[in-house]
């Protein structure tokens, strides 16, 4: 369970948000909504311990989230792409899986790639991919890196409807397996078993 | 974990090879700078110390450029977030990246060093000693430059200026390198130990400080 108590955050002298409280239990999804600039991404980076809050605390199964817990239990997919332009799609996958210490079976990797990308030349350089395909490479980590909590910042931007449904299917599977998902999105997508946090 | 660590090293090596075009450009810059230096002083008798000092200063700048560029590309916010969430600590990733930058630069330098010595009119009998000296000192230079780069690439522009504080750390390397070249035969092995000791000191602090700066200033 992730529990957030009286969380406030300020950047310089500007208060971004104040007194945020929520609890998310295993098997639940939290959808964070709000206009641009209200602090959705900042809230995610607070939860994952990238930035320190001004006040309040965040716990995961009763323990305060530190770097060790974040790296063991949290998978974060941000807005910006993390892949290397000079590497091919295949090399990028291998590289980021080794960074996340994942030993994978080649057939599992190929199956996952096929599920998200369908027919795609894996020897294509990353910069040759479209925006949506680049986004899919990030989301591929959801299938290959096994961590109990997914923190996703606008994962559907740039995806076509078919891909959105596929990612939604991954969400359902994750929730069935008692995972926790925190997601920000501007799109009107219907999830199963979800709570909403509206930031003002 | 160990298996994946070696896989990470091999992947970093491949990545380094792909980004070596910039190293070649920098080495070409070094060769051009050495040529201009030699041409401008062609009528002077300057011995070995002045060209070596010039070579050192150029190597120092080249290392700074290379480390800065690599850090800008490899530690942008999105990549850094993934590195922080990796089971490998950021210090280890910083160490591996620094070693790859070192390998990348030193391989090209060793290949072109005979040409550089000829251009600078330095006796070729000193080739091995000069290469050993530069190989040892370049390790420390890269690790110190990584601290400088981690502060310079931070989001906070005002803090970027504090990277100047790391520059005095380069001074002992330059002083001791020049001290070694004063002893013309280079046969004082104990002097080389300084570079090993200074590298070990940097190895202890640099990855820690670099990753701390990256975590606090760039995410």
mmCIF file of C-alpha atoms in Angstrom:
data_model
loop_
_atom_site.group_PDB
_atom_site.id
_atom_site.type_symbol
_atom_site.label_atom_id
_atom_site.label_comp_id
_atom_site.label_asym_id
_atom_site.label_seq_id
_atom_site.Cartn_x
_atom_site.Cartn_y
_atom_site.Cartn_z
ATOM 1 C CA UNK A 1 0.000 0.000 0.000
ATOM 2 C CA UNK A 2 1.193 3.513 -0.810
ATOM 3 C CA UNK A 3 0.124 6.124 1.714
ATOM 4 C CA UNK A 4 0.608 9.858 1.218
ATOM 5 C CA UNK A 5 0.061 12.127 4.228
ATOM 6 C CA UNK A 6 -0.202 15.939 4.200
ATOM 7 C CA UNK A 7 2.127 16.243 1.240
ATOM 8 C CA UNK A 8 3.152 19.761 0.229
ATOM 9 C CA UNK A 9 5.707 20.842 -2.315
ATOM 10 C CA UNK A 10 7.220 24.209 -3.196
ATOM 11 C CA UNK A 11 9.583 25.177 -5.971
ATOM 12 C CA UNK A 12 11.517 28.213 -4.806
ATOM 13 C CA UNK A 13 8.950 30.512 -3.217
ATOM 14 C CA UNK A 14 6.036 29.075 -5.188
ATOM 15 C CA UNK A 15 3.794 26.543 -3.483
ATOM 16 C CA UNK A 16 2.880 23.889 -6.065
ATOM 17 C CA UNK A 17 0.412 21.890 -3.939
ATOM 18 C CA UNK A 18 -0.568 21.587 -0.306
ATOM 19 C CA UNK A 19 -1.912 18.886 2.029
ATOM 20 C CA UNK A 20 -2.382 16.032 -0.398
ATOM 21 C CA UNK A 21 -3.597 12.813 1.202
ATOM 22 C CA UNK A 22 -4.399 9.454 -0.366
ATOM 23 C CA UNK A 23 -3.980 5.710 0.016
ATOM 24 C CA UNK A 24 -3.624 3.177 -2.789
ATOM 25 C CA UNK A 25 -3.974 -0.503 -2.072
ATOM 26 C CA UNK A 26 -2.548 -3.410 -4.130
ATOM 27 C CA UNK A 27 -4.760 -4.012 -7.150
ATOM 28 C CA UNK A 28 -5.740 -0.344 -7.433
ATOM 29 C CA UNK A 29 -4.998 2.371 -9.959
ATOM 30 C CA UNK A 30 -4.760 6.061 -9.109
ATOM 31 C CA UNK A 31 -5.465 8.462 -11.928
ATOM 32 C CA UNK A 32 -3.982 11.895 -11.263
ATOM 33 C CA UNK A 33 -5.770 14.607 -13.179
ATOM 34 C CA UNK A 34 -5.422 18.352 -13.468
ATOM 35 C CA UNK A 35 -4.578 21.224 -15.766
ATOM 36 C CA UNK A 36 -1.055 21.908 -17.012
ATOM 37 C CA UNK A 37 1.253 23.173 -14.295
ATOM 38 C CA UNK A 38 -0.740 22.020 -11.255
ATOM 39 C CA UNK A 39 2.033 19.611 -10.256
ATOM 40 C CA UNK A 40 1.074 16.160 -11.604
ATOM 41 C CA UNK A 41 4.617 15.269 -12.676
ATOM 42 C CA UNK A 42 6.029 16.849 -9.523
ATOM 43 C CA UNK A 43 3.726 14.683 -7.409
ATOM 44 C CA UNK A 44 5.005 11.571 -9.190
ATOM 45 C CA UNK A 45 8.621 12.611 -8.671
ATOM 46 C CA UNK A 46 7.840 13.186 -4.987
ATOM 47 C CA UNK A 47 6.357 9.703 -4.661
ATOM 48 C CA UNK A 48 9.339 8.089 -6.331
ATOM 49 C CA UNK A 49 11.785 10.087 -4.191
ATOM 50 C CA UNK A 50 13.358 12.053 -7.048
ATOM 51 C CA UNK A 51 12.539 15.267 -5.182
ATOM 52 C CA UNK A 52 12.001 15.920 -1.481
ATOM 53 C CA UNK A 53 8.612 17.305 -0.408
ATOM 54 C CA UNK A 54 8.301 20.484 1.608
ATOM 55 C CA UNK A 55 6.135 18.746 4.203
ATOM 56 C CA UNK A 56 4.435 15.422 4.704
ATOM 57 C CA UNK A 57 5.528 11.877 4.119
ATOM 58 C CA UNK A 58 5.039 9.017 1.676
ATOM 59 C CA UNK A 59 5.229 5.376 2.728
ATOM 60 C CA UNK A 60 5.208 2.079 0.891
ATOM 61 C CA UNK A 61 3.898 -0.787 3.053
ATOM 62 C CA UNK A 62 4.529 1.393 6.119
ATOM 63 C CA UNK A 63 8.161 2.242 5.257
ATOM 64 C CA UNK A 64 9.240 5.666 4.140
ATOM 65 C CA UNK A 65 10.258 5.577 0.479
ATOM 66 C CA UNK A 66 14.012 5.921 0.020
ATOM 67 C CA UNK A 67 16.282 5.295 -2.971
ATOM 68 C CA UNK A 68 16.561 1.586 -2.174
ATOM 69 C CA UNK A 69 12.787 1.003 -2.016
ATOM 70 C CA UNK A 70 12.281 3.151 -5.132
ATOM 71 C CA UNK A 71 14.787 1.143 -7.152
ATOM 72 C CA UNK A 72 13.537 -2.217 -5.881
ATOM 73 C CA UNK A 73 9.801 -1.676 -6.199
ATOM 74 C CA UNK A 74 9.039 1.233 -8.545
ATOM 75 C CA UNK A 75 9.091 1.413 -12.309
ATOM 76 C CA UNK A 76 8.844 4.960 -13.645
ATOM 77 C CA UNK A 77 8.038 5.943 -17.208
ATOM 78 C CA UNK A 78 8.258 9.713 -17.640
ATOM 79 C CA UNK A 79 7.148 12.041 -20.412
ATOM 80 C CA UNK A 80 10.573 12.268 -22.050
ATOM 81 C CA UNK A 81 12.275 9.466 -23.882
ATOM 82 C CA UNK A 82 15.261 7.820 -22.297
ATOM 83 C CA UNK A 83 16.521 5.727 -25.225
ATOM 84 C CA UNK A 84 19.783 6.376 -27.052
ATOM 85 C CA UNK A 85 19.358 7.750 -30.574
ATOM 86 C CA UNK A 86 22.555 6.118 -31.831
ATOM 87 C CA UNK A 87 21.496 2.589 -30.813
ATOM 88 C CA UNK A 88 19.061 0.374 -32.661
ATOM 89 C CA UNK A 89 15.748 -0.621 -31.122
ATOM 90 C CA UNK A 90 17.165 -4.030 -30.226
ATOM 91 C CA UNK A 91 20.313 -2.567 -28.661
ATOM 92 C CA UNK A 92 18.243 -0.074 -26.708
ATOM 93 C CA UNK A 93 16.072 -2.857 -25.302
ATOM 94 C CA UNK A 94 19.157 -4.877 -24.308
ATOM 95 C CA UNK A 95 20.818 -1.827 -22.794
ATOM 96 C CA UNK A 96 17.884 -0.743 -20.626
ATOM 97 C CA UNK A 97 17.121 -4.288 -19.518
ATOM 98 C CA UNK A 98 20.720 -4.665 -18.346
ATOM 99 C CA UNK A 99 20.429 -1.313 -16.529
ATOM 100 C CA UNK A 100 17.316 -2.676 -14.779
ATOM 101 C CA UNK A 101 19.147 -5.942 -14.035
ATOM 102 C CA UNK A 102 16.660 -8.071 -15.965
ATOM 103 C CA UNK A 103 17.643 -11.485 -17.268
ATOM 104 C CA UNK A 104 15.272 -12.190 -20.087
ATOM 105 C CA UNK A 105 14.556 -15.016 -22.428
ATOM 106 C CA UNK A 106 14.931 -13.944 -26.053
ATOM 107 C CA UNK A 107 11.561 -15.480 -26.942
ATOM 108 C CA UNK A 108 9.847 -13.516 -24.135
ATOM 109 C CA UNK A 109 11.459 -10.334 -25.394
ATOM 110 C CA UNK A 110 10.377 -11.029 -28.961
ATOM 111 C CA UNK A 111 6.824 -11.854 -27.826
ATOM 112 C CA UNK A 112 6.595 -8.588 -25.896
ATOM 113 C CA UNK A 113 7.969 -6.602 -28.821
ATOM 114 C CA UNK A 114 5.471 -8.271 -31.144
ATOM 115 C CA UNK A 115 2.598 -7.531 -28.761
ATOM 116 C CA UNK A 116 3.325 -3.798 -28.701
ATOM 117 C CA UNK A 117 4.944 -3.136 -32.050
ATOM 118 C CA UNK A 118 3.491 -5.949 -34.212
ATOM 119 C CA UNK A 119 5.735 -6.027 -37.307
ATOM 120 C CA UNK A 120 8.777 -3.825 -36.821
ATOM 121 C CA UNK A 121 12.416 -4.068 -37.873
ATOM 122 C CA UNK A 122 14.347 -4.194 -34.603
ATOM 123 C CA UNK A 123 17.532 -3.113 -36.372
ATOM 124 C CA UNK A 124 16.077 0.326 -37.040
ATOM 125 C CA UNK A 125 17.926 3.157 -35.313
ATOM 126 C CA UNK A 126 15.929 4.776 -32.529
ATOM 127 C CA UNK A 127 15.901 8.199 -34.212
ATOM 128 C CA UNK A 128 14.221 6.609 -37.260
ATOM 129 C CA UNK A 129 11.149 5.672 -35.213
ATOM 130 C CA UNK A 130 7.991 7.748 -35.032
ATOM 131 C CA UNK A 131 6.927 9.509 -31.820
ATOM 132 C CA UNK A 132 4.389 6.781 -31.031
ATOM 133 C CA UNK A 133 6.903 3.990 -31.645
ATOM 134 C CA UNK A 134 9.405 5.742 -29.385
ATOM 135 C CA UNK A 135 6.754 5.905 -26.682
ATOM 136 C CA UNK A 136 6.068 2.194 -27.117
ATOM 137 C CA UNK A 137 9.726 1.381 -26.465
ATOM 138 C CA UNK A 138 9.370 3.039 -23.058
ATOM 139 C CA UNK A 139 6.188 1.109 -22.362
ATOM 140 C CA UNK A 140 7.915 -2.138 -23.332
ATOM 141 C CA UNK A 141 9.693 -1.949 -19.980
ATOM 142 C CA UNK A 142 6.282 -2.486 -18.322
ATOM 143 C CA UNK A 143 6.212 -5.948 -19.842
ATOM 144 C CA UNK A 144 9.841 -6.892 -19.259
ATOM 145 C CA UNK A 145 10.772 -5.331 -15.904
ATOM 146 C CA UNK A 146 8.921 -6.906 -13.030
ATOM 147 C CA UNK A 147 8.314 -4.341 -10.292
ATOM 148 C CA UNK A 148 5.183 -4.114 -8.117
ATOM 149 C CA UNK A 149 4.491 -0.393 -8.596
ATOM 150 C CA UNK A 150 4.176 1.420 -11.913
ATOM 151 C CA UNK A 151 4.410 5.219 -11.919
ATOM 152 C CA UNK A 152 3.484 6.503 -15.364
ATOM 153 C CA UNK A 153 3.488 10.092 -16.541
ATOM 154 C CA UNK A 154 1.079 10.538 -19.446
ATOM 155 C CA UNK A 155 1.776 7.101 -20.958
ATOM 156 C CA UNK A 156 -0.886 7.422 -23.675
ATOM 157 C CA UNK A 157 0.366 10.566 -25.380
ATOM 158 C CA UNK A 158 1.254 9.836 -29.001
ATOM 159 C CA UNK A 159 -0.316 6.367 -29.000
ATOM 160 C CA UNK A 160 -3.002 5.263 -31.434
ATOM 161 C CA UNK A 161 -6.280 3.754 -30.151
ATOM 162 C CA UNK A 162 -5.136 0.167 -30.774
ATOM 163 C CA UNK A 163 -1.975 0.699 -28.726
ATOM 164 C CA UNK A 164 -3.921 2.438 -25.952
ATOM 165 C CA UNK A 165 -6.151 -0.636 -25.669
ATOM 166 C CA UNK A 166 -3.080 -2.875 -25.497
ATOM 167 C CA UNK A 167 -1.537 -0.780 -22.728
ATOM 168 C CA UNK A 168 -4.893 -0.759 -20.939
ATOM 169 C CA UNK A 169 -4.856 -4.551 -21.173
ATOM 170 C CA UNK A 170 -1.414 -4.553 -19.508
ATOM 171 C CA UNK A 171 -2.861 -2.381 -16.734
ATOM 172 C CA UNK A 172 -5.686 -4.869 -16.157
ATOM 173 C CA UNK A 173 -3.198 -7.748 -15.900
ATOM 174 C CA UNK A 174 -1.049 -5.761 -13.481
ATOM 175 C CA UNK A 175 -4.019 -4.961 -11.253
ATOM 176 C CA UNK A 176 -5.154 -8.611 -11.325
ATOM 177 C CA UNK A 177 -1.679 -9.489 -10.024
ATOM 178 C CA UNK A 178 -2.141 -7.037 -7.126
ATOM 179 C CA UNK A 179 0.165 -4.417 -8.561
ATOM 180 C CA UNK A 180 -0.225 -0.684 -7.941
ATOM 181 C CA UNK A 181 -0.427 1.848 -10.765
ATOM 182 C CA UNK A 182 -0.243 5.627 -10.479
ATOM 183 C CA UNK A 183 -0.878 7.360 -13.769
ATOM 184 C CA UNK A 184 -1.369 10.884 -15.033
ATOM 185 C CA UNK A 185 -3.345 11.360 -18.221
ATOM 186 C CA UNK A 186 -5.150 14.068 -20.152
ATOM 187 C CA UNK A 187 -7.114 11.535 -22.169
ATOM 188 C CA UNK A 188 -10.512 10.190 -21.207
ATOM 189 C CA UNK A 189 -9.663 6.550 -20.810
ATOM 190 C CA UNK A 190 -11.771 4.150 -18.812
ATOM 191 C CA UNK A 191 -9.781 2.004 -16.397
ATOM 192 C CA UNK A 192 -10.928 -0.793 -14.162
ATOM 193 C CA UNK A 193 -10.871 -0.367 -10.390
ATOM 194 C CA UNK A 194 -9.468 3.120 -10.252
ATOM 195 C CA UNK A 195 -9.445 6.147 -7.963
ATOM 196 C CA UNK A 196 -9.068 9.721 -9.145
ATOM 197 C CA UNK A 197 -7.010 12.488 -7.598
ATOM 198 C CA UNK A 198 -7.886 15.904 -8.980
ATOM 199 C CA UNK A 199 -5.131 18.484 -8.508
ATOM 200 C CA UNK A 200 -6.234 22.118 -8.545
ATOM 201 C CA UNK B 1 23.422 -9.302 -10.844
ATOM 202 C CA UNK B 2 27.115 -9.891 -11.708
ATOM 203 C CA UNK B 3 26.128 -11.247 -15.129
ATOM 204 C CA UNK B 4 24.048 -8.162 -15.822
ATOM 205 C CA UNK B 5 26.822 -5.931 -14.538
ATOM 206 C CA UNK B 6 29.189 -7.335 -17.151
ATOM 207 C CA UNK B 7 26.430 -7.022 -19.720
ATOM 208 C CA UNK B 8 26.043 -3.387 -18.714
ATOM 209 C CA UNK B 9 29.793 -2.864 -19.180
ATOM 210 C CA UNK B 10 29.672 -4.498 -22.609
ATOM 211 C CA UNK B 11 26.656 -2.344 -23.575
ATOM 212 C CA UNK B 12 28.426 0.783 -22.356
ATOM 213 C CA UNK B 13 31.457 -0.233 -24.410
ATOM 214 C CA UNK B 14 29.296 -0.552 -27.544
ATOM 215 C CA UNK B 15 27.709 2.813 -26.780
ATOM 216 C CA UNK B 16 31.148 4.341 -26.325
ATOM 217 C CA UNK B 17 32.290 2.986 -29.696
ATOM 218 C CA UNK B 18 29.286 4.568 -31.379
ATOM 219 C CA UNK B 19 30.011 7.913 -29.793
ATOM 220 C CA UNK B 20 33.720 7.859 -30.633
ATOM 221 C CA UNK B 21 33.314 10.195 -33.610
ATOM 222 C CA UNK B 22 33.472 13.101 -31.193
ATOM 223 C CA UNK B 23 36.731 11.735 -29.739
ATOM 224 C CA UNK B 24 38.241 11.573 -33.228
ATOM 225 C CA UNK B 25 37.165 15.184 -33.812
ATOM 226 C CA UNK B 26 38.816 16.211 -30.538
ATOM 227 C CA UNK B 27 42.048 14.365 -31.375
ATOM 228 C CA UNK B 28 42.068 16.089 -34.788
ATOM 229 C CA UNK B 29 41.656 19.388 -32.936
ATOM 230 C CA UNK B 30 44.638 18.405 -30.768
ATOM 231 C CA UNK B 31 46.757 17.630 -33.832
ATOM 232 C CA UNK B 32 45.816 20.932 -35.480
ATOM 233 C CA UNK B 33 46.541 22.874 -32.262
ATOM 234 C CA UNK B 34 49.928 21.134 -31.925
ATOM 235 C CA UNK B 35 50.744 21.948 -35.553
ATOM 236 C CA UNK B 36 49.889 25.627 -35.065
ATOM 237 C CA UNK B 37 51.945 25.679 -31.856
ATOM 238 C CA UNK B 38 54.969 24.114 -33.560
ATOM 239 C CA UNK B 39 54.715 26.336 -36.615
ATOM 240 C CA UNK B 40 54.434 29.501 -34.577
ATOM 241 C CA UNK B 41 57.559 28.594 -32.571
ATOM 242 C CA UNK B 42 59.525 27.038 -35.428
ATOM 243 C CA UNK B 43 62.431 29.486 -35.105
ATOM 244 C CA UNK B 44 62.756 29.175 -31.316
ATOM 245 C CA UNK B 45 64.706 26.606 -29.342
ATOM 246 C CA UNK B 46 62.194 25.634 -26.666
ATOM 247 C CA UNK B 47 63.323 22.218 -25.422
ATOM 248 C CA UNK B 48 60.806 19.593 -24.303
ATOM 249 C CA UNK B 49 59.044 21.181 -21.343
ATOM 250 C CA UNK B 50 57.102 23.835 -23.229
ATOM 251 C CA UNK B 51 55.607 21.478 -25.870
ATOM 252 C CA UNK B 52 54.756 18.964 -23.149
ATOM 253 C CA UNK B 53 53.021 21.632 -21.064
ATOM 254 C CA UNK B 54 51.085 22.656 -24.149
ATOM 255 C CA UNK B 55 50.149 19.019 -24.794
ATOM 256 C CA UNK B 56 48.984 18.690 -21.195
ATOM 257 C CA UNK B 57 46.824 21.795 -21.368
ATOM 258 C CA UNK B 58 45.259 20.580 -24.614
ATOM 259 C CA UNK B 59 44.585 17.128 -23.147
ATOM 260 C CA UNK B 60 42.991 18.815 -20.141
ATOM 261 C CA UNK B 61 40.627 20.822 -22.368
ATOM 262 C CA UNK B 62 39.828 17.845 -24.586
ATOM 263 C CA UNK B 63 38.921 15.745 -21.554
ATOM 264 C CA UNK B 64 36.671 18.493 -20.221
ATOM 265 C CA UNK B 65 34.866 18.756 -23.574
ATOM 266 C CA UNK B 66 34.470 15.003 -23.915
ATOM 267 C CA UNK B 67 33.196 14.463 -20.374
ATOM 268 C CA UNK B 68 30.852 17.443 -20.613
ATOM 269 C CA UNK B 69 29.366 16.228 -23.919
ATOM 270 C CA UNK B 70 28.972 12.650 -22.704
ATOM 271 C CA UNK B 71 27.325 13.766 -19.485
ATOM 272 C CA UNK B 72 24.953 16.091 -21.362
ATOM 273 C CA UNK B 73 23.830 13.216 -23.585
ATOM 274 C CA UNK B 74 23.933 10.298 -21.143
ATOM 275 C CA UNK B 75 22.579 12.014 -18.068
ATOM 276 C CA UNK B 76 19.665 14.002 -19.418
ATOM 277 C CA UNK B 77 16.684 13.952 -17.085
ATOM 278 C CA UNK B 78 14.856 10.954 -18.593
ATOM 279 C CA UNK B 79 17.943 8.714 -18.677
ATOM 280 C CA UNK B 80 19.051 9.827 -15.247
ATOM 281 C CA UNK B 81 15.643 8.887 -13.789
ATOM 282 C CA UNK B 82 16.066 5.353 -15.153
ATOM 283 C CA UNK B 83 19.646 5.132 -13.837
ATOM 284 C CA UNK B 84 18.489 6.232 -10.379
ATOM 285 C CA UNK B 85 15.804 3.532 -10.378
ATOM 286 C CA UNK B 86 18.272 0.905 -11.564
ATOM 287 C CA UNK B 87 19.306 -1.774 -9.047
ATOM 288 C CA UNK B 88 22.886 -0.730 -9.835
ATOM 289 C CA UNK B 89 23.758 2.333 -7.814
ATOM 290 C CA UNK B 90 24.298 5.550 -9.728
ATOM 291 C CA UNK B 91 27.895 5.626 -8.443
ATOM 292 C CA UNK B 92 28.619 2.382 -10.307
ATOM 293 C CA UNK B 93 27.038 3.677 -13.507
ATOM 294 C CA UNK B 94 29.071 6.907 -13.197
ATOM 295 C CA UNK B 95 32.235 4.843 -12.664
ATOM 296 C CA UNK B 96 31.549 2.646 -15.714
ATOM 297 C CA UNK B 97 30.782 5.685 -17.895
ATOM 298 C CA UNK B 98 33.959 7.470 -16.741
ATOM 299 C CA UNK B 99 36.063 4.398 -17.513
ATOM 300 C CA UNK B 100 34.524 4.182 -20.983
ATOM 301 C CA UNK B 101 35.239 7.876 -21.636
ATOM 302 C CA UNK B 102 38.811 7.215 -20.519
ATOM 303 C CA UNK B 103 39.191 4.186 -22.812
ATOM 304 C CA UNK B 104 37.706 6.101 -25.703
ATOM 305 C CA UNK B 105 40.122 9.014 -25.333
ATOM 306 C CA UNK B 106 43.239 7.067 -24.449
ATOM 307 C CA UNK B 107 42.905 4.586 -27.326
ATOM 308 C CA UNK B 108 42.764 7.386 -29.877
ATOM 309 C CA UNK B 109 45.514 9.311 -28.120
ATOM 310 C CA UNK B 110 47.836 6.284 -28.079
ATOM 311 C CA UNK B 111 47.211 5.716 -31.776
ATOM 312 C CA UNK B 112 48.016 9.307 -32.682
ATOM 313 C CA UNK B 113 50.724 9.971 -30.052
ATOM 314 C CA UNK B 114 53.743 9.256 -32.345
ATOM 315 C CA UNK B 115 52.382 11.791 -34.825
ATOM 316 C CA UNK B 116 51.755 14.338 -32.065
ATOM 317 C CA UNK B 117 55.308 13.916 -30.714
ATOM 318 C CA UNK B 118 56.761 14.372 -34.194
ATOM 319 C CA UNK B 119 54.685 17.539 -34.696
ATOM 320 C CA UNK B 120 55.802 18.899 -31.324
ATOM 321 C CA UNK B 121 59.411 17.983 -32.096
ATOM 322 C CA UNK B 122 59.763 15.776 -29.010
ATOM 323 C CA UNK B 123 62.324 12.970 -29.079
ATOM 324 C CA UNK B 124 60.564 9.682 -29.954
ATOM 325 C CA UNK B 125 62.624 7.823 -27.341
ATOM 326 C CA UNK B 126 60.292 9.396 -24.738
ATOM 327 C CA UNK B 127 57.162 7.987 -26.383
ATOM 328 C CA UNK B 128 56.514 5.224 -23.834
ATOM 329 C CA UNK B 129 57.210 7.444 -20.825
ATOM 330 C CA UNK B 130 54.992 10.247 -22.105
ATOM 331 C CA UNK B 131 52.194 7.809 -22.933
ATOM 332 C CA UNK B 132 52.442 6.204 -19.480
ATOM 333 C CA UNK B 133 52.380 9.606 -17.835
ATOM 334 C CA UNK B 134 49.376 10.769 -19.822
ATOM 335 C CA UNK B 135 47.524 7.463 -19.388
ATOM 336 C CA UNK B 136 47.885 7.680 -15.616
ATOM 337 C CA UNK B 137 47.035 11.346 -15.294
ATOM 338 C CA UNK B 138 44.117 11.169 -17.741
ATOM 339 C CA UNK B 139 42.315 8.800 -15.349
ATOM 340 C CA UNK B 140 42.311 11.444 -12.609
ATOM 341 C CA UNK B 141 41.491 14.214 -15.080
ATOM 342 C CA UNK B 142 38.378 12.331 -16.303
ATOM 343 C CA UNK B 143 37.138 11.604 -12.794
ATOM 344 C CA UNK B 144 37.597 15.228 -11.701
ATOM 345 C CA UNK B 145 36.030 16.460 -14.958
ATOM 346 C CA UNK B 146 33.004 14.255 -14.229
ATOM 347 C CA UNK B 147 32.415 16.206 -11.001
ATOM 348 C CA UNK B 148 32.702 19.467 -12.932
ATOM 349 C CA UNK B 149 30.310 18.219 -15.633
ATOM 350 C CA UNK B 150 27.721 16.932 -13.167
ATOM 351 C CA UNK B 151 27.433 20.414 -11.655
ATOM 352 C CA UNK B 152 27.621 22.262 -14.979
ATOM 353 C CA UNK B 153 24.764 20.301 -16.567
ATOM 354 C CA UNK B 154 22.483 20.967 -13.595
ATOM 355 C CA UNK B 155 19.129 22.662 -14.107
ATOM 356 C CA UNK B 156 20.068 25.463 -11.734
ATOM 357 C CA UNK B 157 22.227 27.925 -13.683
ATOM 358 C CA UNK B 158 23.365 29.781 -10.590
ATOM 359 C CA UNK B 159 24.796 26.579 -9.114
ATOM 360 C CA UNK B 160 26.625 25.811 -12.360
ATOM 361 C CA UNK B 161 29.193 28.399 -11.389
ATOM 362 C CA UNK B 162 30.204 26.301 -8.392
ATOM 363 C CA UNK B 163 31.775 23.811 -10.831
ATOM 364 C CA UNK B 164 34.717 26.252 -10.862
ATOM 365 C CA UNK B 165 35.472 24.973 -7.354
ATOM 366 C CA UNK B 166 36.529 21.614 -8.816
ATOM 367 C CA UNK B 167 39.119 23.166 -11.135
ATOM 368 C CA UNK B 168 41.878 23.483 -8.479
ATOM 369 C CA UNK B 169 41.785 19.669 -8.227
ATOM 370 C CA UNK B 170 43.477 19.557 -11.646
ATOM 371 C CA UNK B 171 46.441 21.612 -10.443
ATOM 372 C CA UNK B 172 48.368 18.808 -8.630
ATOM 373 C CA UNK B 173 48.233 16.700 -11.816
ATOM 374 C CA UNK B 174 49.733 19.484 -13.888
ATOM 375 C CA UNK B 175 52.391 20.297 -11.256
ATOM 376 C CA UNK B 176 53.497 16.675 -10.829
ATOM 377 C CA UNK B 177 53.468 16.008 -14.566
ATOM 378 C CA UNK B 178 55.763 18.951 -15.136
ATOM 379 C CA UNK B 179 57.949 17.850 -12.220
ATOM 380 C CA UNK B 180 58.377 14.450 -13.873
ATOM 381 C CA UNK B 181 59.268 15.955 -17.212
ATOM 382 C CA UNK B 182 61.941 18.084 -15.481
ATOM 383 C CA UNK B 183 63.736 14.822 -14.687
ATOM 384 C CA UNK B 184 64.724 14.181 -18.248
ATOM 385 C CA UNK B 185 65.239 10.430 -18.076
ATOM 386 C CA UNK B 186 61.746 9.795 -16.588
ATOM 387 C CA UNK B 187 63.209 6.939 -14.583
ATOM 388 C CA UNK B 188 61.806 7.998 -11.255
ATOM 389 C CA UNK B 189 59.109 5.398 -10.806
ATOM 390 C CA UNK B 190 58.126 6.763 -7.408
ATOM 391 C CA UNK B 191 56.875 9.910 -9.102
ATOM 392 C CA UNK B 192 54.409 7.820 -11.083
ATOM 393 C CA UNK B 193 53.021 6.514 -7.814
ATOM 394 C CA UNK B 194 51.626 9.970 -7.140
ATOM 395 C CA UNK B 195 49.301 9.597 -10.120
ATOM 396 C CA UNK B 196 48.157 6.178 -8.956
ATOM 397 C CA UNK B 197 47.547 7.520 -5.446
ATOM 398 C CA UNK B 198 45.756 10.613 -6.756
ATOM 399 C CA UNK B 199 43.585 8.442 -9.003
ATOM 400 C CA UNK B 200 42.678 6.188 -6.066
ATOM 401 C CA UNK B 201 41.741 9.270 -4.059
ATOM 402 C CA UNK B 202 39.559 10.467 -6.907
ATOM 403 C CA UNK B 203 38.101 6.996 -7.326
ATOM 404 C CA UNK B 204 36.939 7.122 -3.711
ATOM 405 C CA UNK B 205 35.275 10.524 -3.897
ATOM 406 C CA UNK B 206 34.486 11.362 -7.488
ATOM 407 C CA UNK B 207 31.697 8.822 -8.266
ATOM 408 C CA UNK B 208 30.052 9.653 -4.920
ATOM 409 C CA UNK B 209 30.152 13.406 -5.444
ATOM 410 C CA UNK B 210 29.228 13.150 -9.130
ATOM 411 C CA UNK B 211 26.184 10.976 -8.494
ATOM 412 C CA UNK B 212 25.144 13.155 -5.557
ATOM 413 C CA UNK B 213 25.320 16.259 -7.764
ATOM 414 C CA UNK B 214 23.411 14.503 -10.561
ATOM 415 C CA UNK B 215 20.658 13.322 -8.210
ATOM 416 C CA UNK B 216 20.248 16.625 -6.404
ATOM 417 C CA UNK B 217 20.730 19.078 -9.247
ATOM 418 C CA UNK B 218 19.534 17.389 -12.426
ATOM 419 C CA UNK B 219 16.312 15.525 -11.571
#
